[in-house]
Amino acid sequence: MRGKSEGSADTLTREHFFKNAVGECPEVDIQIDAIPFRCLLDTGSNDSTLTESFFRDHLHGEDDDMHCTAKWIKLTAANKLPLPYLGYVELDIQVAGLTIPEYGFLIIKDDDTNKNKTLLYQALLE
């Protein structure tokens, strides 16, 4: 292999692969309504999201607390599949020592991979 005379190791282990080829998702500590938690900081996202379970279980949100915006915007994931969501809320958040009033979140429907997870749009910190 070019640049390395001995090339790759003969046997590739799962541990070696994940250590060298797969990065960790950056996370940041924030607070919503004085509830501290860690969320993913997605540099490629266009929106900030809260899962339905986080919204209902931790923020005690109800359907009437969300703005219905499904007629205005359709979301797709990076793989181009639809990302079902319920609505939009604006909440005051604290991040990196700053309070950001009326920060917008889309409330996405739960699935097996995202229960109680929050994604924060990277542009928030720029």
C-alpha positions as protocol buffer text, in pm:
chain_id: "A"
residue {
  index: 1
  type: MET
  ca { x: 0 y: 0 z: 0 }
}
residue {
  index: 2
  type: ARG
  ca { x: 128 y: 345 z: -86 }
}
residue {
  index: 3
  type: GLY
  ca { x: 283 y: 539 z: 204 }
}
residue {
  index: 4
  type: LYS
  ca { x: 322 y: 238 z: 430 }
}
residue {
  index: 5
  type: SER
  ca { x: 542 y: -47 z: 322 }
}
residue {
  index: 6
  type: GLU
  ca { x: 372 y: -318 z: 527 }
}
residue {
  index: 7
  type: GLY
  ca { x: 12 y: -213 z: 444 }
}
residue {
  index: 8
  type: SER
  ca { x: -285 y: -285 z: 668 }
}
residue {
  index: 9
  type: ALA
  ca { x: -283 y: -549 z: 935 }
}
residue {
  index: 10
  type: ASP
  ca { x: -366 y: -898 z: 808 }
}
residue {
  index: 11
  type: THR
  ca { x: -650 y: -941 z: 1056 }
}
residue {
  index: 12
  type: LEU
  ca { x: -882 y: -653 z: 1122 }
}
residue {
  index: 13
  type: THR
  ca { x: -1048 y: -669 z: 1461 }
}
residue {
  index: 14
  type: ARG
  ca { x: -1370 y: -497 z: 1553 }
}
residue {
  index: 15
  type: GLU
  ca { x: -1191 y: -299 z: 1825 }
}
residue {
  index: 16
  type: HIS
  ca { x: -920 y: -178 z: 1587 }
}
residue {
  index: 17
  type: PHE
  ca { x: -1176 y: -78 z: 1327 }
}
residue {
  index: 18
  type: PHE
  ca { x: -1389 y: 126 z: 1570 }
}
residue {
  index: 19
  type: LYS
  ca { x: -1081 y: 288 z: 1726 }
}
residue {
  index: 20
  type: ASN
  ca { x: -937 y: 402 z: 1393 }
}
residue {
  index: 21
  type: ALA
  ca { x: -1232 y: 445 z: 1158 }
}
residue {
  index: 22
  type: VAL
  ca { x: -1536 y: 550 z: 1359 }
}
residue {
  index: 23
  type: GLY
  ca { x: -1548 y: 878 z: 1550 }
}
residue {
  index: 24
  type: GLU
  ca { x: -1755 y: 966 z: 1853 }
}
residue {
  index: 25
  type: CYS
  ca { x: -2047 y: 1203 z: 1829 }
}
residue {
  index: 26
  type: PRO
  ca { x: -1973 y: 1534 z: 2001 }
}
residue {
  index: 27
  type: GLU
  ca { x: -2200 y: 1612 z: 2294 }
}
residue {
  index: 28
  type: VAL
  ca { x: -2272 y: 1926 z: 2492 }
}
residue {
  index: 29
  type: ASP
  ca { x: -2433 y: 1989 z: 2832 }
}
residue {
  index: 30
  type: ILE
  ca { x: -2743 y: 2208 z: 2821 }
}
residue {
  index: 31
  type: GLN
  ca { x: -3042 y: 2288 z: 3040 }
}
residue {
  index: 32
  type: ILE
  ca { x: -3404 y: 2323 z: 2941 }
}
residue {
  index: 33
  type: ASP
  ca { x: -3636 y: 2443 z: 3219 }
}
residue {
  index: 34
  type: ALA
  ca { x: -3352 y: 2382 z: 3470 }
}
residue {
  index: 35
  type: ILE
  ca { x: -3329 y: 2017 z: 3361 }
}
residue {
  index: 36
  type: PRO
  ca { x: -2963 y: 1939 z: 3286 }
}
residue {
  index: 37
  type: PHE
  ca { x: -2876 y: 1679 z: 3022 }
}
residue {
  index: 38
  type: ARG
  ca { x: -2629 y: 1596 z: 2747 }
}
residue {
  index: 39
  type: CYS
  ca { x: -2730 y: 1619 z: 2385 }
}
residue {
  index: 40
  type: LEU
  ca { x: -2568 y: 1544 z: 2054 }
}
residue {
  index: 41
  type: LEU
  ca { x: -2410 y: 1840 z: 1878 }
}
residue {
  index: 42
  type: ASP
  ca { x: -2465 y: 1761 z: 1512 }
}
residue {
  index: 43
  type: THR
  ca { x: -2251 y: 1972 z: 1280 }
}
residue {
  index: 44
  type: GLY
  ca { x: -2446 y: 1853 z: 977 }
}
residue {
  index: 45
  type: SER
  ca { x: -2798 y: 1908 z: 1104 }
}
residue {
  index: 46
  type: ASN
  ca { x: -3026 y: 2188 z: 989 }
}
residue {
  index: 47
  type: ASP
  ca { x: -3262 y: 2158 z: 1285 }
}
residue {
  index: 48
  type: SER
  ca { x: -3258 y: 2101 z: 1660 }
}
residue {
  index: 49
  type: THR
  ca { x: -3484 y: 1823 z: 1780 }
}
residue {
  index: 50
  type: LEU
  ca { x: -3631 y: 1680 z: 2096 }
}
residue {
  index: 51
  type: THR
  ca { x: -3782 y: 1334 z: 2105 }
}
residue {
  index: 52
  type: GLU
  ca { x: -4147 y: 1301 z: 2191 }
}
residue {
  index: 53
  type: SER
  ca { x: -4063 y: 1099 z: 2504 }
}
residue {
  index: 54
  type: PHE
  ca { x: -3820 y: 1365 z: 2632 }
}
residue {
  index: 55
  type: PHE
  ca { x: -4073 y: 1639 z: 2562 }
}
residue {
  index: 56
  type: ARG
  ca { x: -4353 y: 1458 z: 2741 }
}
residue {
  index: 57
  type: ASP
  ca { x: -4162 y: 1282 z: 3023 }
}
residue {
  index: 58
  type: HIS
  ca { x: -3911 y: 1551 z: 3124 }
}
residue {
  index: 59
  type: LEU
  ca { x: -4077 y: 1875 z: 3017 }
}
residue {
  index: 60
  type: HIS
  ca { x: -4435 y: 1753 z: 3077 }
}
residue {
  index: 61
  type: GLY
  ca { x: -4526 y: 1880 z: 2731 }
}
residue {
  index: 62
  type: GLU
  ca { x: -4870 y: 1826 z: 2583 }
}
residue {
  index: 63
  type: ASP
  ca { x: -5002 y: 1841 z: 2227 }
}
residue {
  index: 64
  type: ASP
  ca { x: -5139 y: 2192 z: 2291 }
}
residue {
  index: 65
  type: ASP
  ca { x: -4785 y: 2313 z: 2377 }
}
residue {
  index: 66
  type: MET
  ca { x: -4662 y: 2245 z: 2021 }
}
residue {
  index: 67
  type: HIS
  ca { x: -4719 y: 2451 z: 1709 }
}
residue {
  index: 68
  type: CYS
  ca { x: -4843 y: 2237 z: 1422 }
}
residue {
  index: 69
  type: THR
  ca { x: -4596 y: 2305 z: 1140 }
}
residue {
  index: 70
  type: ALA
  ca { x: -4630 y: 1980 z: 943 }
}
residue {
  index: 71
  type: LYS
  ca { x: -4809 y: 2167 z: 663 }
}
residue {
  index: 72
  type: TRP
  ca { x: -4515 y: 2403 z: 622 }
}
residue {
  index: 73
  type: ILE
  ca { x: -4214 y: 2171 z: 630 }
}
residue {
  index: 74
  type: LYS
  ca { x: -4136 y: 1806 z: 560 }
}
residue {
  index: 75
  type: LEU
  ca { x: -3822 y: 1664 z: 721 }
}
residue {
  index: 76
  type: THR
  ca { x: -3589 y: 1405 z: 576 }
}
residue {
  index: 77
  type: ALA
  ca { x: -3299 y: 1228 z: 742 }
}
residue {
  index: 78
  type: ALA
  ca { x: -2950 y: 1214 z: 594 }
}
residue {
  index: 79
  type: ASN
  ca { x: -3049 y: 892 z: 420 }
}
residue {
  index: 80
  type: LYS
  ca { x: -3337 y: 1079 z: 246 }
}
residue {
  index: 81
  type: LEU
  ca { x: -3607 y: 890 z: 440 }
}
residue {
  index: 82
  type: PRO
  ca { x: -3890 y: 1090 z: 598 }
}
residue {
  index: 83
  type: LEU
  ca { x: -3836 y: 1203 z: 957 }
}
residue {
  index: 84
  type: PRO
  ca { x: -4179 y: 1208 z: 1119 }
}
residue {
  index: 85
  type: TYR
  ca { x: -4232 y: 1488 z: 1364 }
}
residue {
  index: 86
  type: LEU
  ca { x: -4518 y: 1617 z: 1572 }
}
residue {
  index: 87
  type: GLY
  ca { x: -4465 y: 1990 z: 1596 }
}
residue {
  index: 88
  type: TYR
  ca { x: -4246 y: 2281 z: 1696 }
}
residue {
  index: 89
  type: VAL
  ca { x: -4172 y: 2446 z: 2033 }
}
residue {
  index: 90
  type: GLU
  ca { x: -3963 y: 2739 z: 2146 }
}
residue {
  index: 91
  type: LEU
  ca { x: -3789 y: 2698 z: 2481 }
}
residue {
  index: 92
  type: ASP
  ca { x: -3537 y: 2897 z: 2682 }
}
residue {
  index: 93
  type: ILE
  ca { x: -3215 y: 2698 z: 2707 }
}
residue {
  index: 94
  type: GLN
  ca { x: -2884 y: 2742 z: 2885 }
}
residue {
  index: 95
  type: VAL
  ca { x: -2566 y: 2629 z: 2711 }
}
residue {
  index: 96
  type: ALA
  ca { x: -2200 y: 2718 z: 2769 }
}
residue {
  index: 97
  type: GLY
  ca { x: -2297 y: 2972 z: 3036 }
}
residue {
  index: 98
  type: LEU
  ca { x: -2541 y: 3155 z: 2808 }
}
residue {
  index: 99
  type: THR
  ca { x: -2918 y: 3173 z: 2819 }
}
residue {
  index: 100
  type: ILE
  ca { x: -3078 y: 3157 z: 2478 }
}
residue {
  index: 101
  type: PRO
  ca { x: -3445 y: 3258 z: 2484 }
}
residue {
  index: 102
  type: GLU
  ca { x: -3706 y: 3101 z: 2258 }
}
residue {
  index: 103
  type: TYR
  ca { x: -3474 y: 2848 z: 2096 }
}
residue {
  index: 104
  type: GLY
  ca { x: -3667 y: 2637 z: 1845 }
}
residue {
  index: 105
  type: PHE
  ca { x: -3696 y: 2259 z: 1857 }
}
residue {
  index: 106
  type: LEU
  ca { x: -3886 y: 2018 z: 1637 }
}
residue {
  index: 107
  type: ILE
  ca { x: -4049 y: 1738 z: 1835 }
}
residue {
  index: 108
  type: ILE
  ca { x: -3975 y: 1411 z: 1656 }
}
residue {
  index: 109
  type: LYS
  ca { x: -4159 y: 1085 z: 1702 }
}
residue {
  index: 110
  type: ASP
  ca { x: -3982 y: 819 z: 1906 }
}
residue {
  index: 111
  type: ASP
  ca { x: -3835 y: 510 z: 1750 }
}
residue {
  index: 112
  type: ASP
  ca { x: -3606 y: 238 z: 1884 }
}
residue {
  index: 113
  type: THR
  ca { x: -3290 y: 442 z: 1827 }
}
residue {
  index: 114
  type: ASN
  ca { x: -3374 y: 786 z: 1964 }
}
residue {
  index: 115
  type: LYS
  ca { x: -3579 y: 753 z: 2286 }
}
residue {
  index: 116
  type: ASN
  ca { x: -3509 y: 1046 z: 2519 }
}
residue {
  index: 117
  type: LYS
  ca { x: -3236 y: 1186 z: 2293 }
}
residue {
  index: 118
  type: THR
  ca { x: -3191 y: 1544 z: 2192 }
}
residue {
  index: 119
  type: LEU
  ca { x: -3004 y: 1683 z: 1896 }
}
residue {
  index: 120
  type: LEU
  ca { x: -2872 y: 2037 z: 1901 }
}
residue {
  index: 121
  type: TYR
  ca { x: -2802 y: 2212 z: 1572 }
}
residue {
  index: 122
  type: GLN
  ca { x: -2435 y: 2307 z: 1562 }
}
residue {
  index: 123
  type: ALA
  ca { x: -2498 y: 2662 z: 1438 }
}
residue {
  index: 124
  type: LEU
  ca { x: -2632 y: 2743 z: 1785 }
}
residue {
  index: 125
  type: LEU
  ca { x: -2274 y: 2760 z: 1911 }
}
residue {
  index: 126
  type: GLU
  ca { x: -2124 y: 2951 z: 1619 }
}
